[in-house]
Amino acid sequence: MHDDPVIRVVSKVLIPTIMLFGLYVQFHGDYGPGGGFQAGVIFASAFLLNAIVFGMNKGRHVWSPAFNLQCIALGVLVYGGTGIAGLLLDGNFLDFNVLLANPVAGQHLGILLVEFGVGLTVASVMVGLFFAFASRPAHNRLMHQEDTRLLKSSTEATAEPTTTGASVSKKGEVKK
Amino acid sequence: MNLSILIAQWNYVIVIALMMIGFYTVIARGNLIKKMVGLNIFQTSVFMLYISMGKIQDGTAPILSDDPTMIYSNPLPHVLILTAIVVGVATTAVGYALIIRIQESFDTIEEDEITEALNEEALAERLAEQH
Amino acid sequence: MNFFVVDAFLMVLLTIIGVMAVKQHRLFGVIILSGSYSLVAATWFVVLDAVDVAFTEAAVGAGVSTVLALATLSQVRSNEKKRPIEPLALTVSIGAGLLLLLAVMDMPLFKDPSAPVHVHVGPHYIGESGAEIGVPNIVTSVLASYRSFDTLGETVVVFAAAVSVFLVLAGWTRKRKSKDEA
């Protein structure tokens, strides 16, 4: 797909715009519709577009799996950390009134931190899920129903519980 | 059944119809991906039920504005359904991952073929134990 | 009157899409129909004043869910095995639907401001959240401050789902041996 000039150029323009919009939705969730979840999904879709258009290896280079795992955990940690901060500052768990001198400002800060944690986790999870799903080697992509029926009738004589390796080699043989 | 009440509550009637469409898909179709789609339809119709309950006559979106006489729709069902949507997509993702693994193990995602394959495996195991 | 027309139109559209999704046996069509179902449901949510929910449903239902389903479809056979309509399942569904309709008769009327759901905590959030929290979007203030525990639980559920998927689909971190796959 990276050969097609239209898709390549439009993606190069769109991907930063999508990320910017995702950040906008994240931080303006207080003043309009939006918030952590929506922003996380939108932000992740920019990376998904990158991976789809320019290839899985390039996509994985931008957001590597190890970094992904760290981000997922970091988001939950930020959320829990904000709660613990409330405990440490002489309030209840997830009490935002005690975070700053002014309770209303404390609530603002607490909501900002919490939504950031949620957005980080959701974005990382969506990217990670896509890479987990799309990295499977596609054995069966070209098979149609008729081929499967032919395969079943021809492999019935040598029936055994199929394992992944065996079925791949069998399919390779019979398809030709 | 009082017909006038049903007409007044037509929103809920159609939500129930959608629920039953999704329910039928889950229990009567054999393909696993079709079942997941039916479950998605069912889930979304339940969300619609709750959001219908939160609507107030002449209300508007629950975002505070400067107008003191504005009526806002109830924000509580919105919050519940937001959480429910996200949890729904999480379980959907796990379901699809399991479907991919089932395809790799059984070479099919039709429910009856999988049951057949499992029965054959159990039979083969029992025969092997006897010898 | 405007509200009724738009609402009824969207609901009828949703029912049509739902029925077509059940009848289709090409899985690609089924998945795309489910994505469009989520999109029309998101529009319907906007008509019912639930803008945050509409945002989430459009992003998650019409976006991520469709992408994951298509990624799954790339691994499996693309047509469903044809099956006749099952009468027992149909009877059970219709029977359950009729029972639910009986329950709908007892529900408070649609759009009624004096329904029980609107008289306890709802007015408190609408009235006091401006002074106590100062955030204009009431849904965000309820989600992140008043009901913060639930959102923590939800984030942990998303985390757990990601961990489960990584465990089930192990090996996703391995680099591809072949060249870039477009």
Tab-separated table of C-alpha atoms in Angstrom:
chain	number	residue	atom	x	y	z
A	1	MET	CA	0.000	0.000	0.000
A	2	HIS	CA	2.953	2.300	0.418
A	3	ASP	CA	3.344	2.284	-3.360
A	4	ASP	CA	0.129	4.193	-3.908
A	5	PRO	CA	1.026	7.908	-3.884
A	6	VAL	CA	-2.432	9.134	-2.943
A	7	ILE	CA	-2.690	6.975	0.159
A	8	ARG	CA	0.880	7.703	1.172
A	9	VAL	CA	0.617	11.476	0.892
A	10	VAL	CA	-2.810	11.694	2.518
A	11	SER	CA	-1.681	9.479	5.395
A	12	LYS	CA	1.366	11.652	5.964
A	13	VAL	CA	-0.931	14.656	6.299
A	14	LEU	CA	-3.589	12.872	8.334
A	15	ILE	CA	-1.511	11.030	10.920
A	16	PRO	CA	-0.238	14.149	12.776
A	17	THR	CA	-3.681	15.752	12.471
A	18	ILE	CA	-5.299	12.706	14.061
A	19	MET	CA	-2.789	12.778	16.902
A	20	LEU	CA	-3.417	16.467	17.453
A	21	PHE	CA	-7.153	15.890	17.498
A	22	GLY	CA	-6.690	13.078	19.972
A	23	LEU	CA	-4.758	15.352	22.306
A	24	TYR	CA	-7.399	18.049	21.872
A	25	VAL	CA	-10.172	15.641	22.863
A	26	GLN	CA	-8.119	14.478	25.845
A	27	PHE	CA	-7.494	17.874	27.381
A	28	HIS	CA	-10.791	19.504	26.410
A	29	GLY	CA	-12.818	16.715	27.934
A	30	ASP	CA	-13.576	19.115	30.754
A	31	TYR	CA	-15.276	21.696	28.554
A	32	GLY	CA	-17.036	19.606	25.958
A	33	PRO	CA	-17.606	15.990	25.015
A	34	GLY	CA	-14.428	14.027	25.318
A	35	GLY	CA	-12.157	12.591	27.931
A	36	GLY	CA	-9.692	9.793	28.369
A	37	PHE	CA	-11.308	6.886	26.536
A	38	GLN	CA	-12.284	8.680	23.382
A	39	ALA	CA	-8.932	10.430	23.189
A	40	GLY	CA	-7.031	7.193	23.709
A	41	VAL	CA	-8.843	5.455	20.869
A	42	ILE	CA	-8.413	8.403	18.493
A	43	PHE	CA	-4.725	8.762	19.314
A	44	ALA	CA	-4.176	5.041	18.762
A	45	SER	CA	-5.890	5.146	15.386
A	46	ALA	CA	-3.114	7.397	14.068
A	47	PHE	CA	-0.568	4.668	14.822
A	48	LEU	CA	-2.878	2.029	13.361
A	49	LEU	CA	-3.102	4.029	10.147
A	50	ASN	CA	0.667	4.263	10.049
A	51	ALA	CA	1.029	0.510	10.480
A	52	ILE	CA	-1.605	-0.297	7.861
A	53	VAL	CA	-0.216	2.029	5.202
A	54	PHE	CA	3.531	1.731	5.724
A	55	GLY	CA	3.805	-1.865	6.939
A	56	MET	CA	3.841	-3.693	10.245
A	57	ASN	CA	7.605	-3.495	10.728
A	58	LYS	CA	7.630	0.288	10.377
A	59	GLY	CA	4.576	0.516	12.593
A	60	ARG	CA	6.259	-1.578	15.252
A	61	HIS	CA	9.407	0.542	14.999
A	62	VAL	CA	7.424	3.652	15.960
A	63	TRP	CA	5.711	2.064	18.950
A	64	SER	CA	7.698	-0.972	19.968
A	65	PRO	CA	6.058	-3.812	21.927
A	66	ALA	CA	8.260	-3.347	24.978
A	67	PHE	CA	7.403	0.360	25.160
A	68	ASN	CA	3.755	-0.581	24.673
A	69	LEU	CA	3.742	-2.888	27.679
A	70	GLN	CA	5.359	-0.190	29.774
A	71	CYS	CA	2.782	2.403	28.693
A	72	ILE	CA	-0.160	0.153	29.519
A	73	ALA	CA	1.088	-0.369	33.036
A	74	LEU	CA	2.135	3.265	33.397
A	75	GLY	CA	-1.379	4.517	32.730
A	76	VAL	CA	-2.924	2.397	35.479
A	77	LEU	CA	-0.038	3.402	37.746
A	78	VAL	CA	-0.708	7.120	37.168
A	79	TYR	CA	-4.364	6.617	38.056
A	80	GLY	CA	-3.595	4.634	41.193
A	81	GLY	CA	-0.807	7.026	42.071
A	82	THR	CA	-3.204	9.958	42.051
A	83	GLY	CA	-5.391	8.033	44.449
A	84	ILE	CA	-2.475	7.202	46.725
A	85	ALA	CA	-1.376	10.836	46.607
A	86	GLY	CA	-4.741	11.699	48.098
A	87	LEU	CA	-4.064	9.189	50.881
A	88	LEU	CA	-0.581	10.537	51.557
A	89	LEU	CA	-1.835	14.119	51.773
A	90	ASP	CA	-4.185	13.273	54.639
A	91	GLY	CA	-7.377	12.606	52.678
A	92	ASN	CA	-9.186	9.516	51.426
A	93	PHE	CA	-8.177	7.322	48.502
A	94	LEU	CA	-8.911	9.181	45.245
A	95	ASP	CA	-9.806	12.307	47.210
A	96	PHE	CA	-8.893	15.217	44.929
A	97	ASN	CA	-9.812	18.026	47.327
A	98	VAL	CA	-6.539	17.718	49.242
A	99	LEU	CA	-4.203	17.728	46.245
A	100	LEU	CA	-3.866	21.515	46.155
A	101	ALA	CA	-4.603	24.362	48.571
A	102	ASN	CA	-7.841	25.283	46.792
A	103	PRO	CA	-10.256	22.270	46.690
A	104	VAL	CA	-11.714	23.216	43.306
A	105	ALA	CA	-8.230	23.577	41.800
A	106	GLY	CA	-7.352	20.261	43.412
A	107	GLN	CA	-10.316	18.653	41.684
A	108	HIS	CA	-9.180	20.097	38.343
A	109	LEU	CA	-5.659	18.723	38.816
A	110	GLY	CA	-6.970	15.357	39.941
A	111	ILE	CA	-9.307	15.029	36.975
A	112	LEU	CA	-6.530	16.040	34.574
A	113	LEU	CA	-4.104	13.445	35.961
A	114	VAL	CA	-6.693	10.704	36.102
A	115	GLU	CA	-7.912	11.271	32.558
A	116	PHE	CA	-4.291	11.319	31.354
A	117	GLY	CA	-3.711	7.929	32.953
A	118	VAL	CA	-6.843	6.523	31.381
A	119	GLY	CA	-5.980	7.961	27.953
A	120	LEU	CA	-2.449	6.542	28.080
A	121	THR	CA	-3.654	3.059	28.996
A	122	VAL	CA	-6.439	2.981	26.424
A	123	ALA	CA	-4.209	4.239	23.589
A	124	SER	CA	-1.492	1.702	24.380
A	125	VAL	CA	-4.016	-1.108	24.691
A	126	MET	CA	-5.599	-0.336	21.327
A	127	VAL	CA	-2.221	-0.215	19.577
A	128	GLY	CA	-1.077	-3.368	21.346
A	129	LEU	CA	-4.274	-5.232	20.491
A	130	PHE	CA	-3.964	-4.298	16.838
A	131	PHE	CA	-0.353	-5.463	16.658
A	132	ALA	CA	-1.230	-8.692	18.449
A	133	PHE	CA	-4.057	-9.401	16.006
A	134	ALA	CA	-2.379	-8.269	12.812
A	135	SER	CA	0.958	-9.986	13.408
A	136	ARG	CA	-0.454	-13.473	13.003
A	137	PRO	CA	0.926	-15.157	9.885
A	138	ALA	CA	-2.133	-15.414	7.656
A	139	HIS	CA	-2.290	-19.092	6.711
A	140	ASN	CA	-5.904	-19.254	5.763
A	141	ARG	CA	-6.377	-15.931	4.077
A	142	LEU	CA	-6.869	-17.259	0.560
A	143	MET	CA	-8.913	-20.325	1.380
A	144	HIS	CA	-12.521	-20.496	0.399
A	145	GLN	CA	-15.216	-22.912	1.405
A	146	GLU	CA	-14.743	-25.229	-1.570
A	147	ASP	CA	-11.024	-25.648	-0.874
A	148	THR	CA	-11.730	-26.580	2.734
A	149	ARG	CA	-14.232	-29.244	1.709
A	150	LEU	CA	-11.739	-30.719	-0.761
A	151	LEU	CA	-9.062	-30.706	1.954
A	152	LYS	CA	-11.324	-32.400	4.480
A	153	SER	CA	-12.277	-35.230	2.128
A	154	SER	CA	-8.668	-35.825	1.063
A	155	THR	CA	-7.196	-35.753	4.575
A	156	GLU	CA	-9.907	-37.929	6.124
A	157	ALA	CA	-7.932	-41.103	5.503
A	158	THR	CA	-5.025	-39.787	7.543
A	159	ALA	CA	-7.217	-38.224	10.223
A	160	GLU	CA	-5.442	-37.121	13.377
A	161	PRO	CA	-5.892	-34.216	15.802
A	162	THR	CA	-4.575	-31.267	13.848
A	163	THR	CA	-1.856	-29.090	15.281
A	164	THR	CA	-0.816	-25.777	13.789
A	165	GLY	CA	2.446	-27.017	12.252
A	166	ALA	CA	0.986	-30.165	10.767
A	167	SER	CA	-2.027	-28.418	9.259
A	168	VAL	CA	0.150	-25.772	7.624
A	169	SER	CA	2.322	-28.362	5.923
A	170	LYS	CA	-0.707	-30.411	4.879
A	171	LYS	CA	-2.423	-27.357	3.429
A	172	GLY	CA	0.739	-26.439	1.567
A	173	GLU	CA	0.904	-29.895	0.030
A	174	VAL	CA	-2.701	-30.360	-0.986
A	175	LYS	CA	-3.323	-26.834	-2.249
A	176	LYS	CA	-0.961	-27.346	-5.149
B	1	MET	CA	-51.744	-5.175	26.800
B	2	ASN	CA	-52.562	-1.503	26.816
B	3	LEU	CA	-51.697	-0.401	23.302
B	4	SER	CA	-51.508	3.315	24.065
B	5	ILE	CA	-48.806	2.733	26.686
B	6	LEU	CA	-46.826	0.645	24.227
B	7	ILE	CA	-47.042	3.430	21.677
B	8	ALA	CA	-45.902	5.982	24.263
B	9	GLN	CA	-42.965	3.730	25.168
B	10	TRP	CA	-42.136	2.939	21.532
B	11	ASN	CA	-38.448	3.611	22.181
B	12	TYR	CA	-38.299	0.715	24.607
B	13	VAL	CA	-40.307	-1.526	22.297
B	14	ILE	CA	-37.811	-1.137	19.472
B	15	VAL	CA	-34.907	-1.578	21.895
B	16	ILE	CA	-36.424	-4.910	22.941
B	17	ALA	CA	-36.810	-5.918	19.292
B	18	LEU	CA	-33.109	-5.197	18.705
B	19	MET	CA	-32.214	-7.100	21.849
B	20	MET	CA	-34.064	-10.146	20.604
B	21	ILE	CA	-32.418	-9.920	17.183
B	22	GLY	CA	-29.019	-10.002	18.854
B	23	PHE	CA	-30.131	-12.771	21.206
B	24	TYR	CA	-31.349	-14.941	18.332
B	25	THR	CA	-28.054	-14.454	16.510
B	26	VAL	CA	-26.076	-15.587	19.545
B	27	ILE	CA	-28.090	-18.731	20.241
B	28	ALA	CA	-29.084	-19.878	16.755
B	29	ARG	CA	-26.074	-19.203	14.533
B	30	GLY	CA	-23.080	-21.497	14.539
B	31	ASN	CA	-20.315	-19.275	13.208
B	32	LEU	CA	-18.303	-17.768	16.061
B	33	ILE	CA	-17.771	-14.397	14.384
B	34	LYS	CA	-21.517	-14.140	13.743
B	35	LYS	CA	-22.117	-14.842	17.416
B	36	MET	CA	-19.724	-12.042	18.382
B	37	VAL	CA	-21.554	-9.635	16.077
B	38	GLY	CA	-24.876	-10.706	17.599
B	39	LEU	CA	-23.448	-10.091	21.047
B	40	ASN	CA	-22.352	-6.621	19.907
B	41	ILE	CA	-25.892	-5.878	18.679
B	42	PHE	CA	-27.315	-7.089	21.998
B	43	GLN	CA	-24.876	-4.963	24.026
B	44	THR	CA	-25.585	-1.816	22.027
B	45	SER	CA	-29.334	-2.279	22.429
B	46	VAL	CA	-28.904	-2.512	26.219
B	47	PHE	CA	-26.952	0.757	26.112
B	48	MET	CA	-29.800	2.309	24.167
B	49	LEU	CA	-32.236	1.175	26.868
B	50	TYR	CA	-30.291	2.973	29.577
B	51	ILE	CA	-29.750	6.152	27.577
B	52	SER	CA	-33.475	6.253	26.792
B	53	MET	CA	-34.140	6.194	30.522
B	54	GLY	CA	-31.878	9.202	31.032
B	55	LYS	CA	-33.595	11.515	28.578
B	56	ILE	CA	-35.724	14.327	30.005
B	57	GLN	CA	-38.375	16.237	28.068
B	58	ASP	CA	-36.831	19.395	26.502
B	59	GLY	CA	-33.483	18.499	28.009
B	60	THR	CA	-30.082	19.022	26.448
B	61	ALA	CA	-26.603	17.551	26.754
B	62	PRO	CA	-25.301	17.691	30.347
B	63	ILE	CA	-22.623	20.336	29.789
B	64	LEU	CA	-23.031	23.328	32.087
B	65	SER	CA	-23.689	26.616	30.352
B	66	ASP	CA	-24.464	30.130	31.534
B	67	ASP	CA	-28.211	29.859	30.986
B	68	PRO	CA	-29.815	29.366	34.448
B	69	THR	CA	-33.096	28.003	33.094
B	70	MET	CA	-31.563	25.199	31.035
B	71	ILE	CA	-32.818	21.662	31.674
B	72	TYR	CA	-30.092	19.020	31.458
B	73	SER	CA	-30.572	15.341	30.785
B	74	ASN	CA	-29.529	13.038	33.590
B	75	PRO	CA	-25.745	12.445	33.401
B	76	LEU	CA	-25.715	9.306	35.520
B	77	PRO	CA	-26.800	6.791	32.852
B	78	HIS	CA	-24.259	8.364	30.479
B	79	VAL	CA	-21.431	7.603	32.901
B	80	LEU	CA	-22.589	4.023	33.436
B	81	ILE	CA	-22.866	3.369	29.727
B	82	LEU	CA	-19.442	4.909	29.021
B	83	THR	CA	-17.887	2.369	31.366
B	84	ALA	CA	-20.022	-0.393	29.893
B	85	ILE	CA	-18.939	0.420	26.328
B	86	VAL	CA	-15.262	0.264	27.214
B	87	VAL	CA	-15.654	-2.985	29.151
B	88	GLY	CA	-17.645	-4.337	26.208
B	89	VAL	CA	-14.867	-3.669	23.744
B	90	ALA	CA	-12.343	-5.236	26.118
B	91	THR	CA	-14.331	-8.484	26.273
B	92	THR	CA	-14.929	-8.365	22.524
B	93	ALA	CA	-11.181	-8.154	21.944
B	94	VAL	CA	-10.558	-11.198	24.151
B	95	GLY	CA	-13.343	-13.049	22.316
B	96	TYR	CA	-11.801	-12.385	18.920
B	97	ALA	CA	-8.371	-13.459	20.170
B	98	LEU	CA	-9.892	-16.750	21.323
B	99	ILE	CA	-11.555	-17.174	17.916
B	100	ILE	CA	-8.179	-16.842	16.205
B	101	ARG	CA	-6.705	-19.519	18.477
B	102	ILE	CA	-9.701	-21.801	17.932
B	103	GLN	CA	-9.215	-21.440	14.191
B	104	GLU	CA	-5.590	-22.445	14.553
B	105	SER	CA	-6.385	-25.470	16.725
B	106	PHE	CA	-9.484	-26.834	14.982
B	107	ASP	CA	-9.190	-25.393	11.490
B	108	THR	CA	-12.768	-24.182	11.638
B	109	ILE	CA	-14.950	-21.714	13.528
B	110	GLU	CA	-18.305	-23.380	12.988
B	111	GLU	CA	-19.680	-24.566	16.305
B	112	ASP	CA	-20.920	-27.980	15.095
B	113	GLU	CA	-17.632	-28.831	13.397
B	114	ILE	CA	-15.707	-27.921	16.551
B	115	THR	CA	-17.986	-30.131	18.681
B	116	GLU	CA	-17.506	-32.950	16.190
B	117	ALA	CA	-13.722	-32.571	16.304
B	118	LEU	CA	-13.752	-32.546	20.105
B	119	ASN	CA	-15.890	-35.691	20.229
B	120	GLU	CA	-13.556	-37.432	17.800
B	121	GLU	CA	-10.562	-36.461	19.919
B	122	ALA	CA	-12.227	-37.738	23.087
B	123	LEU	CA	-13.144	-40.988	21.374
B	124	ALA	CA	-9.608	-41.445	20.040
B	125	GLU	CA	-8.202	-40.783	23.525
B	126	ARG	CA	-10.488	-43.362	25.130
B	127	LEU	CA	-9.625	-45.957	22.498
B	128	ALA	CA	-5.897	-45.276	22.980
B	129	GLU	CA	-6.273	-45.718	26.768
B	130	GLN	CA	-7.951	-49.072	26.353
B	131	HIS	CA	-5.034	-50.490	24.316
C	1	MET	CA	-42.424	16.323	16.667
C	2	ASN	CA	-38.940	16.795	15.170
C	3	PHE	CA	-37.450	14.639	17.862
C	4	PHE	CA	-39.971	11.876	17.271
C	5	VAL	CA	-39.350	11.823	13.517
C	6	VAL	CA	-35.556	11.671	13.785
C	7	ASP	CA	-35.691	9.143	16.617
C	8	ALA	CA	-38.146	6.864	14.799
C	9	PHE	CA	-36.165	7.045	11.563
C	10	LEU	CA	-32.915	6.099	13.291
C	11	MET	CA	-34.564	3.266	15.197
C	12	VAL	CA	-36.115	1.793	12.052
C	13	LEU	CA	-32.725	2.057	10.338
C	14	LEU	CA	-31.108	0.233	13.253
C	15	THR	CA	-33.663	-2.574	13.076
C	16	ILE	CA	-33.128	-2.998	9.354
C	17	ILE	CA	-29.349	-3.123	9.773
C	18	GLY	CA	-29.716	-5.614	12.628
C	19	VAL	CA	-31.933	-7.954	10.617
C	20	MET	CA	-29.618	-7.773	7.582
C	21	ALA	CA	-26.604	-8.550	9.769
C	22	VAL	CA	-28.321	-11.729	10.959
C	23	LYS	CA	-29.349	-12.854	7.486
C	24	GLN	CA	-26.008	-12.212	5.745
C	25	HIS	CA	-23.749	-15.198	5.365
C	26	ARG	CA	-20.730	-13.391	3.949
C	27	LEU	CA	-18.765	-12.520	7.077
C	28	PHE	CA	-17.208	-9.394	5.594
C	29	GLY	CA	-20.676	-7.954	5.047
C	30	VAL	CA	-21.712	-8.928	8.559
C	31	ILE	CA	-18.758	-7.104	10.115
C	32	ILE	CA	-19.281	-3.955	8.061
C	33	LEU	CA	-22.979	-4.011	8.956
C	34	SER	CA	-22.070	-4.273	12.627
C	35	GLY	CA	-19.780	-1.259	12.235
C	36	SER	CA	-22.537	0.746	10.589
C	37	TYR	CA	-24.930	-0.383	13.325
C	38	SER	CA	-22.587	1.142	15.899
C	39	LEU	CA	-22.348	4.328	13.864
C	40	VAL	CA	-26.126	4.765	13.579
C	41	ALA	CA	-26.417	3.989	17.289
C	42	ALA	CA	-23.867	6.754	17.963
C	43	THR	CA	-25.998	9.188	15.935
C	44	TRP	CA	-29.016	8.067	17.919
C	45	PHE	CA	-27.137	8.738	21.162
C	46	VAL	CA	-26.540	12.331	20.041
C	47	VAL	CA	-30.256	12.768	19.392
C	48	LEU	CA	-30.871	11.533	22.941
C	49	ASP	CA	-28.436	14.156	24.386
C	50	ALA	CA	-25.725	11.638	25.286
C	51	VAL	CA	-22.814	13.270	23.466
C	52	ASP	CA	-19.978	11.659	25.438
C	53	VAL	CA	-21.516	8.238	24.964
C	54	ALA	CA	-21.950	8.905	21.235
C	55	PHE	CA	-18.289	9.875	20.959
C	56	THR	CA	-17.167	6.704	22.707
C	57	GLU	CA	-19.553	4.439	20.802
C	58	ALA	CA	-18.457	5.856	17.445
C	59	ALA	CA	-14.752	5.600	18.275
C	60	VAL	CA	-14.917	2.203	19.936
C	61	GLY	CA	-17.817	0.452	18.258
C	62	ALA	CA	-17.465	1.679	14.719
C	63	GLY	CA	-13.692	1.961	14.903
C	64	VAL	CA	-11.770	-0.461	17.057
C	65	SER	CA	-14.322	-3.260	17.137
C	66	THR	CA	-14.571	-3.347	13.349
C	67	VAL	CA	-10.768	-3.320	12.960
C	68	LEU	CA	-10.360	-6.239	15.373
C	69	ALA	CA	-13.136	-8.196	13.680
C	70	LEU	CA	-11.584	-7.650	10.250
C	71	ALA	CA	-8.195	-8.720	11.605
C	72	THR	CA	-9.868	-11.913	12.862
C	73	LEU	CA	-11.615	-12.388	9.516
C	74	SER	CA	-8.256	-12.401	7.738
C	75	GLN	CA	-7.440	-15.627	9.575
C	76	VAL	CA	-10.661	-17.577	9.032
C	77	ARG	CA	-12.901	-18.776	6.243
C	78	SER	CA	-14.833	-15.863	4.828
C	79	ASN	CA	-18.285	-17.405	4.515
C	80	GLU	CA	-20.608	-18.721	7.135
C	81	LYS	CA	-21.971	-22.212	6.733
C	82	LYS	CA	-25.618	-21.832	5.738
C	83	ARG	CA	-28.068	-22.899	8.377
C	84	PRO	CA	-31.880	-22.972	8.326
C	85	ILE	CA	-33.813	-20.773	10.729
C	86	GLU	CA	-34.117	-22.591	14.040
C	87	PRO	CA	-37.741	-22.593	15.242
C	88	LEU	CA	-37.000	-23.308	18.906
C	89	ALA	CA	-34.508	-20.444	19.172
C	90	LEU	CA	-36.933	-18.135	17.389
C	91	THR	CA	-39.740	-19.085	19.767
C	92	VAL	CA	-37.553	-18.533	22.814
C	93	SER	CA	-36.432	-15.131	21.525
C	94	ILE	CA	-39.935	-13.971	20.714
C	95	GLY	CA	-41.229	-15.295	24.041
C	96	ALA	CA	-38.514	-13.469	25.963
C	97	GLY	CA	-39.287	-10.330	23.975
C	98	LEU	CA	-42.970	-10.515	24.861
C	99	LEU	CA	-42.140	-10.968	28.532
C	100	LEU	CA	-39.910	-7.904	28.374
C	101	LEU	CA	-42.740	-5.975	26.728
C	102	LEU	CA	-44.899	-6.824	29.725
C	103	ALA	CA	-42.186	-5.288	31.918
C	104	VAL	CA	-42.050	-2.177	29.706
C	105	MET	CA	-45.704	-1.508	30.560
C	106	ASP	CA	-44.652	-0.866	34.166
C	107	MET	CA	-41.724	1.407	33.378
C	108	PRO	CA	-41.973	5.162	33.942
C	109	LEU	CA	-42.935	7.014	30.800
C	110	PHE	CA	-40.256	7.960	28.277
C	111	LYS	CA	-38.883	11.504	28.834
C	112	ASP	CA	-40.833	11.908	32.069
C	113	PRO	CA	-38.973	14.348	34.388
C	114	SER	CA	-40.489	12.840	37.542
C	115	ALA	CA	-39.175	9.313	36.923
C	116	PRO	CA	-37.327	7.826	39.930
C	117	VAL	CA	-33.984	7.909	38.135
C	118	HIS	CA	-34.114	11.710	37.969
C	119	VAL	CA	-34.961	12.548	41.582
C	120	HIS	CA	-32.131	11.162	43.713
C	121	VAL	CA	-28.501	11.720	42.765
C	122	GLY	CA	-28.983	13.233	39.293
C	123	PRO	CA	-30.146	16.692	40.426
C	124	HIS	CA	-27.296	16.816	42.968
C	125	TYR	CA	-24.715	16.239	40.240
C	126	ILE	CA	-26.328	18.766	37.922
C	127	GLY	CA	-26.780	21.396	40.641
C	128	GLU	CA	-23.657	21.011	42.767
C	129	SER	CA	-20.944	19.934	40.386
C	130	GLY	CA	-20.380	23.483	39.200
C	131	ALA	CA	-19.603	24.689	42.702
C	132	GLU	CA	-17.826	21.595	44.026
C	133	ILE	CA	-15.698	20.706	41.031
C	134	GLY	CA	-15.971	23.570	38.590
C	135	VAL	CA	-15.788	21.474	35.424
C	136	PRO	CA	-18.474	22.304	32.803
C	137	ASN	CA	-18.796	18.759	31.440
C	138	ILE	CA	-20.890	17.052	34.108
C	139	VAL	CA	-20.253	13.589	32.666
C	140	THR	CA	-16.475	14.046	33.014
C	141	SER	CA	-16.817	15.330	36.565
C	142	VAL	CA	-19.025	12.406	37.556
C	143	LEU	CA	-16.795	9.904	35.761
C	144	ALA	CA	-13.474	11.175	37.100
C	145	SER	CA	-14.378	12.605	40.486
C	146	TYR	CA	-17.704	11.488	41.949
C	147	ARG	CA	-17.444	7.936	40.577
C	148	SER	CA	-13.676	7.687	40.363
C	149	PHE	CA	-13.560	4.155	41.758
C	150	ASP	CA	-15.621	2.799	38.886
C	151	THR	CA	-13.303	4.410	36.374
C	152	LEU	CA	-10.295	2.902	38.141
C	153	GLY	CA	-11.968	-0.493	37.878
C	154	GLU	CA	-12.693	0.104	34.207
C	155	THR	CA	-9.074	1.023	33.473
C	156	VAL	CA	-7.909	-2.122	35.224
C	157	VAL	CA	-10.401	-4.160	33.154
C	158	VAL	CA	-8.941	-2.720	29.944
C	159	PHE	CA	-5.461	-3.542	31.239
C	160	ALA	CA	-6.511	-7.090	32.110
C	161	ALA	CA	-8.075	-7.581	28.685
C	162	ALA	CA	-4.856	-6.467	27.019
C	163	VAL	CA	-2.846	-8.899	29.161
C	164	SER	CA	-5.289	-11.731	28.328
C	165	VAL	CA	-5.055	-11.059	24.601
C	166	PHE	CA	-1.265	-10.977	24.753
C	167	LEU	CA	-1.263	-14.297	26.607
C	168	VAL	CA	-3.684	-15.934	24.168
C	169	LEU	CA	-1.976	-14.606	21.065
C	170	ALA	CA	1.550	-15.187	22.314
C	171	GLY	CA	4.374	-14.412	19.986
C	172	TRP	CA	3.181	-11.047	18.794
C	173	THR	CA	6.393	-9.357	19.771
C	174	ARG	CA	8.492	-11.341	17.350
C	175	LYS	CA	9.725	-9.392	14.351
C	176	ARG	CA	8.514	-10.638	11.001
C	177	LYS	CA	11.155	-12.624	9.169
C	178	SER	CA	9.980	-11.650	5.705
C	179	LYS	CA	10.035	-8.180	4.189
C	180	ASP	CA	7.499	-5.486	5.058
C	181	GLU	CA	3.955	-6.601	4.480
C	182	ALA	CA	1.929	-3.746	3.092
